[in-house]
PDB file of C-alpha atoms in Angstrom:
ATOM      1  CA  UNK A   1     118.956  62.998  -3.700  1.00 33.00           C
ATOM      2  CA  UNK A   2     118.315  60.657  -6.636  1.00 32.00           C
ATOM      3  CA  UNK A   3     115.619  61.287  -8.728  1.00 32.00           C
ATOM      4  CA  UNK A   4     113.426  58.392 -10.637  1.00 30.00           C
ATOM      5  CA  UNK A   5     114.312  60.310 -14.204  1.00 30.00           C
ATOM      6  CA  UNK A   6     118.012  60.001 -13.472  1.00 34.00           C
ATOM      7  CA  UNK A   7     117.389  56.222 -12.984  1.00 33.00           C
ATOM      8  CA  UNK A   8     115.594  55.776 -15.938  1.00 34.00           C
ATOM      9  CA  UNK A   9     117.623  57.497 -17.999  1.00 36.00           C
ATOM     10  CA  UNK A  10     120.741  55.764 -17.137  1.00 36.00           C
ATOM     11  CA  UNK A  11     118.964  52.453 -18.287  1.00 37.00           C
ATOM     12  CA  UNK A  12     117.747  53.548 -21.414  1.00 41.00           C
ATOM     13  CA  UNK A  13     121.453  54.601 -21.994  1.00 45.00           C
ATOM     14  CA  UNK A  14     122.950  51.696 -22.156  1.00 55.00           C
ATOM     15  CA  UNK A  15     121.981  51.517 -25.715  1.00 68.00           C
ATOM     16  CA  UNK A  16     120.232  47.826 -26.158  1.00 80.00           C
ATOM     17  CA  UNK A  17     119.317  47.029 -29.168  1.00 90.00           C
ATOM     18  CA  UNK A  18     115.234  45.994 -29.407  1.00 96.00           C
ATOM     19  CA  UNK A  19     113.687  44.085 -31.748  1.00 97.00           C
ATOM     20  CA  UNK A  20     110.295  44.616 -33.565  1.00 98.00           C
ATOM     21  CA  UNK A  21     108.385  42.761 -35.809  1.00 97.00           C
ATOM     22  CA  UNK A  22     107.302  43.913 -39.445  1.00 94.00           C
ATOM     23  CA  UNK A  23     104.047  45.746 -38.937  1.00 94.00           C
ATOM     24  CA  UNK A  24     104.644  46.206 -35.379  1.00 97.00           C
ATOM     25  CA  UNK A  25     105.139  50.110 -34.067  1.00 97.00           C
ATOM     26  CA  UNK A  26     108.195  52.074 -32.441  1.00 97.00           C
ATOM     27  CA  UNK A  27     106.638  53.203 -29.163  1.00 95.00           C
ATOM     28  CA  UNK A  28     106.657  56.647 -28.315  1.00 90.00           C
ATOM     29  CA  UNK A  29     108.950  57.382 -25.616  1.00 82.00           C
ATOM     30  CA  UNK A  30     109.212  60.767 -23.765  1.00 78.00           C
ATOM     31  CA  UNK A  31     112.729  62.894 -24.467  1.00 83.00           C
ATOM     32  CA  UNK A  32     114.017  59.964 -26.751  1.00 89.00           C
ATOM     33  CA  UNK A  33     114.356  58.954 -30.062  1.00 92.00           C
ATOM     34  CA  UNK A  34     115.002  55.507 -32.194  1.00 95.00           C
ATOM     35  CA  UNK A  35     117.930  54.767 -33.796  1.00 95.00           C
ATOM     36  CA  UNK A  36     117.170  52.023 -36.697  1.00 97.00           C
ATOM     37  CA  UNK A  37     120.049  49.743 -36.662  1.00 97.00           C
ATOM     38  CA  UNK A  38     118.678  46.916 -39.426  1.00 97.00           C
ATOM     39  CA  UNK A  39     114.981  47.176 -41.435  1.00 96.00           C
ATOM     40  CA  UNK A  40     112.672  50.340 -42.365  1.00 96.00           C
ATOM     41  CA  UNK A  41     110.650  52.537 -40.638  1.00 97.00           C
ATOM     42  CA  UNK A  42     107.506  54.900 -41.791  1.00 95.00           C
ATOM     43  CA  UNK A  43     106.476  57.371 -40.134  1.00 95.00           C
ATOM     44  CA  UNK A  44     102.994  58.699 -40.820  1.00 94.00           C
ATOM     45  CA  UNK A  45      99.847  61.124 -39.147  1.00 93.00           C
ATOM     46  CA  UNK A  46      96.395  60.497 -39.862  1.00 90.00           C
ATOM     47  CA  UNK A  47      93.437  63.759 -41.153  1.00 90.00           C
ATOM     48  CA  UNK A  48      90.379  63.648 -39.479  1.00 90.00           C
ATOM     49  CA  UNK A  49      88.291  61.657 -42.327  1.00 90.00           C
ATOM     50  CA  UNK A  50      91.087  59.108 -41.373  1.00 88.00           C
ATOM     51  CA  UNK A  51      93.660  59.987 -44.610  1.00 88.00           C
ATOM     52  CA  UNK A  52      97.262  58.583 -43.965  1.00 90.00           C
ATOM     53  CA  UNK A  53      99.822  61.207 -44.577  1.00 91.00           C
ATOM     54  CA  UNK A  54     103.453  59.841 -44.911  1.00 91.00           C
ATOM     55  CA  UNK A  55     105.681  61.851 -43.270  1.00 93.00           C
ATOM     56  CA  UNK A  56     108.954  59.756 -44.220  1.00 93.00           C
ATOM     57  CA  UNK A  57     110.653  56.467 -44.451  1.00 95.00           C
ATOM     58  CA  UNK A  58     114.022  55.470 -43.104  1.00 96.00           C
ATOM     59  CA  UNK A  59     116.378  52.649 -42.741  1.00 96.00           C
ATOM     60  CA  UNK A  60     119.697  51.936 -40.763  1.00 96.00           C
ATOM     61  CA  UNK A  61     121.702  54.682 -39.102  1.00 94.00           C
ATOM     62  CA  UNK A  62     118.130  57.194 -39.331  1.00 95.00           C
ATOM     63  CA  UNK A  63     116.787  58.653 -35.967  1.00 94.00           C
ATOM     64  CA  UNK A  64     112.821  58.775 -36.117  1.00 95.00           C
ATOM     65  CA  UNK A  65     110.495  59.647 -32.676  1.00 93.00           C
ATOM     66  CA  UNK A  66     107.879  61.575 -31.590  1.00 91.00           C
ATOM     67  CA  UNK A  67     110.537  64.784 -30.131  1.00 87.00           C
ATOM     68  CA  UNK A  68     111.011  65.315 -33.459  1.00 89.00           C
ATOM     69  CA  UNK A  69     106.798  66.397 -34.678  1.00 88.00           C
ATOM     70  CA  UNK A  70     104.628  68.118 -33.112  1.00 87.00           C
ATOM     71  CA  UNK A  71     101.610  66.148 -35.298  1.00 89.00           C
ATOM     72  CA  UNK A  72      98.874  63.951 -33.520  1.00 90.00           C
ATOM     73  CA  UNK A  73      98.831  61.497 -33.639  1.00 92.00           C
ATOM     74  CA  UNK A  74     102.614  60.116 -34.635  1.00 93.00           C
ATOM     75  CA  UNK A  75     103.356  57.084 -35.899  1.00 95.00           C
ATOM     76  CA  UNK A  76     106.046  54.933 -36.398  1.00 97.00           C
ATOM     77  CA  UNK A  77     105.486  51.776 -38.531  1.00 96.00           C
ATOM     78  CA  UNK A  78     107.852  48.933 -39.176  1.00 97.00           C
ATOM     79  CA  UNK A  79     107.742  47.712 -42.481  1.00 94.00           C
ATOM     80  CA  UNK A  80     110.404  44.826 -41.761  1.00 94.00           C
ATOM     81  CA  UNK A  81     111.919  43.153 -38.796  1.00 96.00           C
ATOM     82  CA  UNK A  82     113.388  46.139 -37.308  1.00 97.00           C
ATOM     83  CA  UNK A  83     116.361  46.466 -34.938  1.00 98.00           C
ATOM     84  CA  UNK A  84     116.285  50.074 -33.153  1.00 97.00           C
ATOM     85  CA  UNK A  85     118.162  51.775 -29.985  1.00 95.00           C
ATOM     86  CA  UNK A  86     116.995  53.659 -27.461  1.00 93.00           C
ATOM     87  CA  UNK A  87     118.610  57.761 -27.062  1.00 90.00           C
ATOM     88  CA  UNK A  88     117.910  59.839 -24.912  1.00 88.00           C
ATOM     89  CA  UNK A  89     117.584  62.998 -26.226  1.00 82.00           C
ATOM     90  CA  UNK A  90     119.692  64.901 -23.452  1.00 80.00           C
ATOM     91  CA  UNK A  91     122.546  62.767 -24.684  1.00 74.00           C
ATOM     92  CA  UNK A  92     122.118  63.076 -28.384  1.00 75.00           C
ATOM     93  CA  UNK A  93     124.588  65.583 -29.708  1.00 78.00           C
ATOM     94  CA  UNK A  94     124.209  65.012 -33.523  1.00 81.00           C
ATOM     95  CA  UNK A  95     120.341  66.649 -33.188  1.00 80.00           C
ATOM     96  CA  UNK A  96     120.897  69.398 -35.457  1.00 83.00           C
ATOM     97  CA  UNK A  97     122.580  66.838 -38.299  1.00 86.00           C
ATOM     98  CA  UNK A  98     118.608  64.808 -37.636  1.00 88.00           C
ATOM     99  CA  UNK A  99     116.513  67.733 -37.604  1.00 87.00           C
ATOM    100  CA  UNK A 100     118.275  68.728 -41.239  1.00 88.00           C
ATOM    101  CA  UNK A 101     118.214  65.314 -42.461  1.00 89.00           C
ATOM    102  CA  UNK A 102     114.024  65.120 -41.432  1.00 89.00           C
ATOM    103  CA  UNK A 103     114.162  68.383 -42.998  1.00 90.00           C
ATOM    104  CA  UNK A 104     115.402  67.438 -46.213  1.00 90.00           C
ATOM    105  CA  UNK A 105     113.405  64.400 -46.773  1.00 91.00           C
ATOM    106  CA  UNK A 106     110.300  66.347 -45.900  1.00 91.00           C
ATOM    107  CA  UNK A 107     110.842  68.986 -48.246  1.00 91.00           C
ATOM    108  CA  UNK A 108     112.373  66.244 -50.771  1.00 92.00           C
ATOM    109  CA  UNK A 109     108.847  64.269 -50.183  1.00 91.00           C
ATOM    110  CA  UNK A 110     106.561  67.551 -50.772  1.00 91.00           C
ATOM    111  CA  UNK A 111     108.173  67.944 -54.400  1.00 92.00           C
ATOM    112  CA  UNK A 112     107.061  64.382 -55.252  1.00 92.00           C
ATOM    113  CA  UNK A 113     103.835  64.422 -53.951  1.00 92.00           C
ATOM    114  CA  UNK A 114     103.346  67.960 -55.915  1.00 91.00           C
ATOM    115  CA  UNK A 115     103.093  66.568 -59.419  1.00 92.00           C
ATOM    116  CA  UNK A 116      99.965  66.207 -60.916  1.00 92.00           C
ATOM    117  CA  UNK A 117      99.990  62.678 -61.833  1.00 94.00           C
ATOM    118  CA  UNK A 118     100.330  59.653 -60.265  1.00 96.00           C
ATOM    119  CA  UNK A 119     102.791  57.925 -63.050  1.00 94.00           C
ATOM    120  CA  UNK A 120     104.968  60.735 -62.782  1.00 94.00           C
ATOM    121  CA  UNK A 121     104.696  60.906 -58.542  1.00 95.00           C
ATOM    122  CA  UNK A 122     104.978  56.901 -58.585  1.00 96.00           C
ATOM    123  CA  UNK A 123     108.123  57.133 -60.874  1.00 94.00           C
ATOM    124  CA  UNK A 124     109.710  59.772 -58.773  1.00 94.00           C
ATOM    125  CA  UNK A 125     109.122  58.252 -55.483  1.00 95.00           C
ATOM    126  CA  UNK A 126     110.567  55.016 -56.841  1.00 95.00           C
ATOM    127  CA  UNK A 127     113.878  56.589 -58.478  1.00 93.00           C
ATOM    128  CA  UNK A 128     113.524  58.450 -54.633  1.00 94.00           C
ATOM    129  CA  UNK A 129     113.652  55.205 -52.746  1.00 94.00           C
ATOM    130  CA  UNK A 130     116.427  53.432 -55.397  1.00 93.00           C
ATOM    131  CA  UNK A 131     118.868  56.206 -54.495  1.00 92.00           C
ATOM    132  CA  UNK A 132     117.756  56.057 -50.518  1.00 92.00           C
ATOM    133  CA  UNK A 133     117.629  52.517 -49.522  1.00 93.00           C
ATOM    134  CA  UNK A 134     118.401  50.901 -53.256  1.00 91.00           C
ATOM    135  CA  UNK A 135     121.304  47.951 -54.034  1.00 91.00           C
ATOM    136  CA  UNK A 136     123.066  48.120 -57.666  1.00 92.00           C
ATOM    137  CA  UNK A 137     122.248  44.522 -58.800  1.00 91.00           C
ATOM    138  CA  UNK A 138     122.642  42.959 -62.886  1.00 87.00           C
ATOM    139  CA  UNK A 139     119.339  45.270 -63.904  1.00 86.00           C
ATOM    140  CA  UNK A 140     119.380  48.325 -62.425  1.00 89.00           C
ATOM    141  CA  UNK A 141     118.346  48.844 -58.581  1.00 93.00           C
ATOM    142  CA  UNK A 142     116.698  46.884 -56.113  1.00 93.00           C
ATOM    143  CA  UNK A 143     114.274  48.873 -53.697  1.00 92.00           C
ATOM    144  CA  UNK A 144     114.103  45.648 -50.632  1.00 89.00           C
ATOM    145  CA  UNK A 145     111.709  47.191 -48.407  1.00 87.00           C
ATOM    146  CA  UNK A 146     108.445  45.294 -49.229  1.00 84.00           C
ATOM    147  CA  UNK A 147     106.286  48.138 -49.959  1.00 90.00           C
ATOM    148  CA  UNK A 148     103.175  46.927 -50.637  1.00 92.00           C
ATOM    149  CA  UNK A 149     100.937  48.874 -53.033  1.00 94.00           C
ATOM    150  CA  UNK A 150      98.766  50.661 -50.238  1.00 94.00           C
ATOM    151  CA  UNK A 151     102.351  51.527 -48.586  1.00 93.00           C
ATOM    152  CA  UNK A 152     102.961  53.363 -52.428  1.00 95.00           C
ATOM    153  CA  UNK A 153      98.771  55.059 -52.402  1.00 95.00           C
ATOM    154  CA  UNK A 154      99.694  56.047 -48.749  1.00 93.00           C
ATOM    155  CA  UNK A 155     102.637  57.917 -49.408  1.00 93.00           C
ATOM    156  CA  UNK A 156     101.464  59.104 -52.745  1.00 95.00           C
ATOM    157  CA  UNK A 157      97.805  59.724 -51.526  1.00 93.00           C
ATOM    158  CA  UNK A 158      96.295  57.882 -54.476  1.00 94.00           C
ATOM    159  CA  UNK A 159      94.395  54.481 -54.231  1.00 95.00           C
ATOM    160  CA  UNK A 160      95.737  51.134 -54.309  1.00 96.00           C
ATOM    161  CA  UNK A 161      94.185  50.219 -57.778  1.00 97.00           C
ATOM    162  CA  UNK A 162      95.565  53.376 -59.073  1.00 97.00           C
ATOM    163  CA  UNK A 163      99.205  52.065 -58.018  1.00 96.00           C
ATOM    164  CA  UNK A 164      98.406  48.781 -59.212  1.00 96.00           C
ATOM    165  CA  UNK A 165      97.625  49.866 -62.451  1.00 97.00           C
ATOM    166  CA  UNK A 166     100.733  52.222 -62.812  1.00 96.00           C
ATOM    167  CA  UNK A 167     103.091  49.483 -61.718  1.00 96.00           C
ATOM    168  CA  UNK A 168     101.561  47.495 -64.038  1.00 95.00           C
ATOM    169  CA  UNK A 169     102.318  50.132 -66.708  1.00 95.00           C
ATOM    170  CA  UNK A 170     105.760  50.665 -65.788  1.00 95.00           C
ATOM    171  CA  UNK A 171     106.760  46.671 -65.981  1.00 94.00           C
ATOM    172  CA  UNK A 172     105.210  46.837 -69.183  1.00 94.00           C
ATOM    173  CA  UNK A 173     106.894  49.564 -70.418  1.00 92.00           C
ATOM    174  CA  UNK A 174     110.582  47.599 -68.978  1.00 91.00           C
ATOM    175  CA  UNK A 175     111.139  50.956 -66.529  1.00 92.00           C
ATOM    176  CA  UNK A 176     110.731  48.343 -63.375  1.00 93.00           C
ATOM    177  CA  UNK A 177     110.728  44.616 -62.755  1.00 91.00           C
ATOM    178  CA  UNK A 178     108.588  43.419 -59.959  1.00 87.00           C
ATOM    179  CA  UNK A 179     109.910  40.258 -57.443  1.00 86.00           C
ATOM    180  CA  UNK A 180     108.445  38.442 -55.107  1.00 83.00           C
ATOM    181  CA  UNK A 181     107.808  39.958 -51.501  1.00 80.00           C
ATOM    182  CA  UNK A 182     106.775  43.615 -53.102  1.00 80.00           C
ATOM    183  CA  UNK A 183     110.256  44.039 -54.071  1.00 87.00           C
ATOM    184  CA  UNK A 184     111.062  45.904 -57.301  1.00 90.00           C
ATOM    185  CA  UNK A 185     114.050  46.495 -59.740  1.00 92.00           C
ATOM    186  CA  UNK A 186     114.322  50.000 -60.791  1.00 90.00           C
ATOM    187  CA  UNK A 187     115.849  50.118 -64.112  1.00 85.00           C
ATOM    188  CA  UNK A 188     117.596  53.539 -64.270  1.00 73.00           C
ATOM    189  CA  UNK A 189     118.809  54.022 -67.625  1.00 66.00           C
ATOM    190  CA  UNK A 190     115.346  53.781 -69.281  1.00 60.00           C
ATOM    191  CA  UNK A 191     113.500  56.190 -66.467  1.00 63.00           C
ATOM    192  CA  UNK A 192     115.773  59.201 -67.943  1.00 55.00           C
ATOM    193  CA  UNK A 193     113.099  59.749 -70.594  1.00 53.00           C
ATOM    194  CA  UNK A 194     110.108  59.218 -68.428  1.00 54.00           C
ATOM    195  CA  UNK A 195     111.302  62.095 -66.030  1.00 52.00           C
ATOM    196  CA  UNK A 196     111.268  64.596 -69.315  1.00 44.00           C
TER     197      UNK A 196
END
């Protein structure tokens, strides 16, 4: 006897890659996750006044779905063109390597968000992101994902003006150069004294 699960899984594990569009969401399937081939990913819950609260970000090679929280609601928000595969969880064998790495940036997130100001939590998070998903270019290190300022209040759980402002501050002050597209230039060497 064949069962309809057996079926399904065996499609799903063929691996295809699917595309989504920026601003577009993973959906939620049962017993599997998403593996991001190309693009960036949040992941984010919502309180009940209707607060975001970012729960990560991650780019190619991460595994995000809804097996791995038990929140409600889930989300998973493309920030970019995103490529992502299908796994079923009964035949993913790296879980326990995921379940540390969501771990890590959880707890890695938690220590940002736990300063008291927002220069200091937007300067973190930044340096954060360069190291994650940055590219060494001629001035220090470009964060691509388009993050627009809400995307930075979100995660920071600040205001959009507030970011704004402190980006505004920080090009000023030559730690960061903004581009086009909400992409920004980290530049390392002069962040050492801010962190202090």
């Amino acid at each position: 006897m064949v069962s309809l699960y057996a079926n399904l899984t065996s499609l799903k594990s063929n691996n295809t890659k699917e595309i989504f569009a920026r601003r577009s969401f993973l959906p939620e399937h049962q017993n599997s996750l998403w593996k991001i081939e190309t693009g960036f990913v949040r992941t984010f819950t919502y309180l009940e006044d209707g607060t975001t609260v970012a729960l990560g970000l991650w780019g190619p090679g991460d595994i995000v779905g809804k097996s791995l929280s038990k929140l409600e609601p889930y989300q998973m928000e493309c920030l970019t063109k995103v490529e992502a595969t299908v796994l079923p969880l009964e035949e993913w064998t790296q879980l326990t390597e995921t379940l540390l790495t969501h771990i890590q940036q959880a707890q890695e997130l938690m220590v940002i968000r736990s300063h008291k100001k927002v220069d200091t939590m937007l300067i973190k998070l930044l340096a954060w992101l360069s190291k994650k998903f940055g590219s060494e270019v001629d001035k220090g290190r470009l964060i691509d994902m388009r993050l627009t300022h809400e995307d930075l209040a979100e995660m920071l759980g600040s205001t959009r003006v507030t970011i704004t402002r402190v980006l505004g501050q920080f090009e000023q002050e030559g730690l960061i150069a903004r581009l086009s597209l909400h992409r920004i230039v980290l530049k390392e060497e002069e962040i050492w004294y801010y962190e202090i």
